[in-house]
XYZ file of C-alpha atoms in Angstrom:
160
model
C -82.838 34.908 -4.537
C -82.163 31.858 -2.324
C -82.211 28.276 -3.524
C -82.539 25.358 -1.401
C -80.435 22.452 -2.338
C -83.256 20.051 -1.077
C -85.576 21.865 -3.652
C -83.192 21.732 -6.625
C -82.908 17.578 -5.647
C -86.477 17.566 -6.442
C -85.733 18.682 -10.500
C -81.906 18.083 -10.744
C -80.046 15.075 -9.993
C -77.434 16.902 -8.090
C -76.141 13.954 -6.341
C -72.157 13.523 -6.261
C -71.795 17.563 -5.935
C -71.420 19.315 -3.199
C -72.463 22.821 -2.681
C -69.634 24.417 -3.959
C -68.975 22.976 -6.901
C -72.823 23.356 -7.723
C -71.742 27.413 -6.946
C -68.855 27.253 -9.486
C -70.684 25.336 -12.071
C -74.049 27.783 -11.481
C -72.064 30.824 -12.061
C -70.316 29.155 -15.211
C -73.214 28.412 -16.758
C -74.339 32.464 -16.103
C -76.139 32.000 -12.440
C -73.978 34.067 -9.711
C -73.757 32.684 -6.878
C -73.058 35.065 -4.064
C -72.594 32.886 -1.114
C -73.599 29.312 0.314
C -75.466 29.638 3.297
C -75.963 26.001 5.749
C -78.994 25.674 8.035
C -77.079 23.831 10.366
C -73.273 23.164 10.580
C -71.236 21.044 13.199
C -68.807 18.079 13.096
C -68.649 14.770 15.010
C -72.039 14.339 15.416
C -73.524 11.170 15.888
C -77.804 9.651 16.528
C -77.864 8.341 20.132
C -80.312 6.752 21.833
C -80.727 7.442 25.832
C -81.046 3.800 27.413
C -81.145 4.873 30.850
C -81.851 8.673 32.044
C -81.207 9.261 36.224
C -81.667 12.306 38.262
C -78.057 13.598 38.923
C -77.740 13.767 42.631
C -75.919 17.213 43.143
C -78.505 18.951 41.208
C -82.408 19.750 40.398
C -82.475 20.370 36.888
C -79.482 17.836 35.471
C -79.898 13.989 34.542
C -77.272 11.522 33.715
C -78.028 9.831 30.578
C -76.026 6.660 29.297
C -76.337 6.940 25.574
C -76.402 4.480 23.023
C -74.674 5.553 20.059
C -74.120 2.582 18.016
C -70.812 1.381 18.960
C -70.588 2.031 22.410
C -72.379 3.223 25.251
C -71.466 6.563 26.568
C -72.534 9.176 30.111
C -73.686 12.252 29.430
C -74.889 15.006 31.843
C -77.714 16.713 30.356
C -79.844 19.513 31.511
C -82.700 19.615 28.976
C -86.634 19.189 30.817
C -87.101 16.315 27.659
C -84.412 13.952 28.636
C -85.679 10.442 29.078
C -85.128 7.137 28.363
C -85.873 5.749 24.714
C -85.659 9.240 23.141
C -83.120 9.619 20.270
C -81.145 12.162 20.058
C -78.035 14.082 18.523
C -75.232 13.594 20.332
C -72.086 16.330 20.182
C -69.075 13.952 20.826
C -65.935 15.389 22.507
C -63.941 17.388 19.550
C -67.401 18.848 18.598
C -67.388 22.668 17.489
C -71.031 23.789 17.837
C -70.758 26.933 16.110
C -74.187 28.579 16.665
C -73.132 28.981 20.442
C -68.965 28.891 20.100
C -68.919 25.823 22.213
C -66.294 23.012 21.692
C -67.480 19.905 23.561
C -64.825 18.154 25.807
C -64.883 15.470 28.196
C -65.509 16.807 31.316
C -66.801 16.401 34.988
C -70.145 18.491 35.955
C -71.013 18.317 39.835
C -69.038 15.373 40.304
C -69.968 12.994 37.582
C -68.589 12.340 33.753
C -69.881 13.865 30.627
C -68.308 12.564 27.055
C -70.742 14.648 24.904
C -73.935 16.630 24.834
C -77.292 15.936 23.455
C -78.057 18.905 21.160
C -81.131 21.117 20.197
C -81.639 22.180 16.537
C -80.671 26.127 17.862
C -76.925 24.850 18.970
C -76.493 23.113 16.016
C -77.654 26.855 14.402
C -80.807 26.423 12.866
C -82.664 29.512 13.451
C -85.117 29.420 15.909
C -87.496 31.048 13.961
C -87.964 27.607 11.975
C -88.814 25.589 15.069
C -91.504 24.819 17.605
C -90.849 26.230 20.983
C -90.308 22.463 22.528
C -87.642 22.584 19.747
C -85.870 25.939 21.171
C -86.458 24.830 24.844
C -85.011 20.730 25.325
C -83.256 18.787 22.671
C -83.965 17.701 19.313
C -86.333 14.653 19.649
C -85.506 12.563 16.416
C -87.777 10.207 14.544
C -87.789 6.340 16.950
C -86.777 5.032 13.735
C -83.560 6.992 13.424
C -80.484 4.943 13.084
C -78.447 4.792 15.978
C -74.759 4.972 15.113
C -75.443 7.531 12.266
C -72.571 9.974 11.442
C -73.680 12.100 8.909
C -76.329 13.799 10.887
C -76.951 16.695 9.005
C -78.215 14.693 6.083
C -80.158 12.925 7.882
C -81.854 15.703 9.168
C -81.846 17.722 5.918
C -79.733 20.367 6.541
């Protein structure tokens, strides 16, 4: 049987454990646990917010976004159809292991101009897209306008 943690939250107060101490103190108190399985997994995330969103001149499909996200302002080159300005987003910062795809994110050049980062989609961060709209599989993740730009733990955030 699986167990969500976000449905145990709503009978247990759970908070201060993480998910594998809740495993070793389930199976001492007589539940196995046989693995721990995470929705979504990734490091050096942060919420962004795309302030300004231009056509990239070498290509038909790419933008250049400069992205808000919180304590500086960053360029990203982004080929999702749902980049524009205002949107916030989750932004894979260089160092970034996206393990759903085996991509590290680096700084880099595409066609000519900087990238520091990527804007993600729920699939690359590995949700399965069999949870998601197909807007969700096809562009990247549009968070909530209220999200809080500058936000590190992003997988909390998002519930995952």
């Amino acid at each position: 049987m699986n167990i969500s943690l976000n449905w145990l939250k709503q009978y247990l107060d759970i908070s201060g454990y993480t998910p594998d101490e809740l495993a070793s103190v389930g199976t001492i108190a007589g539940v196995e646990v046989e693995n721990i399985a995470y929705l979504a997994k990734a490091s050096k995330l942060v919420i962004g917010e795309v302030v300004e969103c231009v056509n990239h001149p070498e290509s038909d499909h790419l933008h250049i976004l400069k992205v808000n996200i919180g304590d500086e302002v960053t360029q990203i080159v982004c080929g999702a159809p749902n980049a524009r300005k205002g949107l916030k987003v989750i932004v894979a910062l260089p160092g970034c292991k996206l393990p759903a795809k085996g991509i590290d994110i680096k700084k880099g050049v595409i066609r000519g101009q900087e990238s520091n980062g990527m804007c993600c989609s729920l699939v690359e961060l590995g949700v399965d897209e069999k949870y998601l709209k197909q807007e969700q599989i096809d562009g990247i993740e549009e968070l909530p306008l209220n999200a809080p730009v500058g936000e590190t733990n992003v997988l909390k955030y998002l519930g995952l």
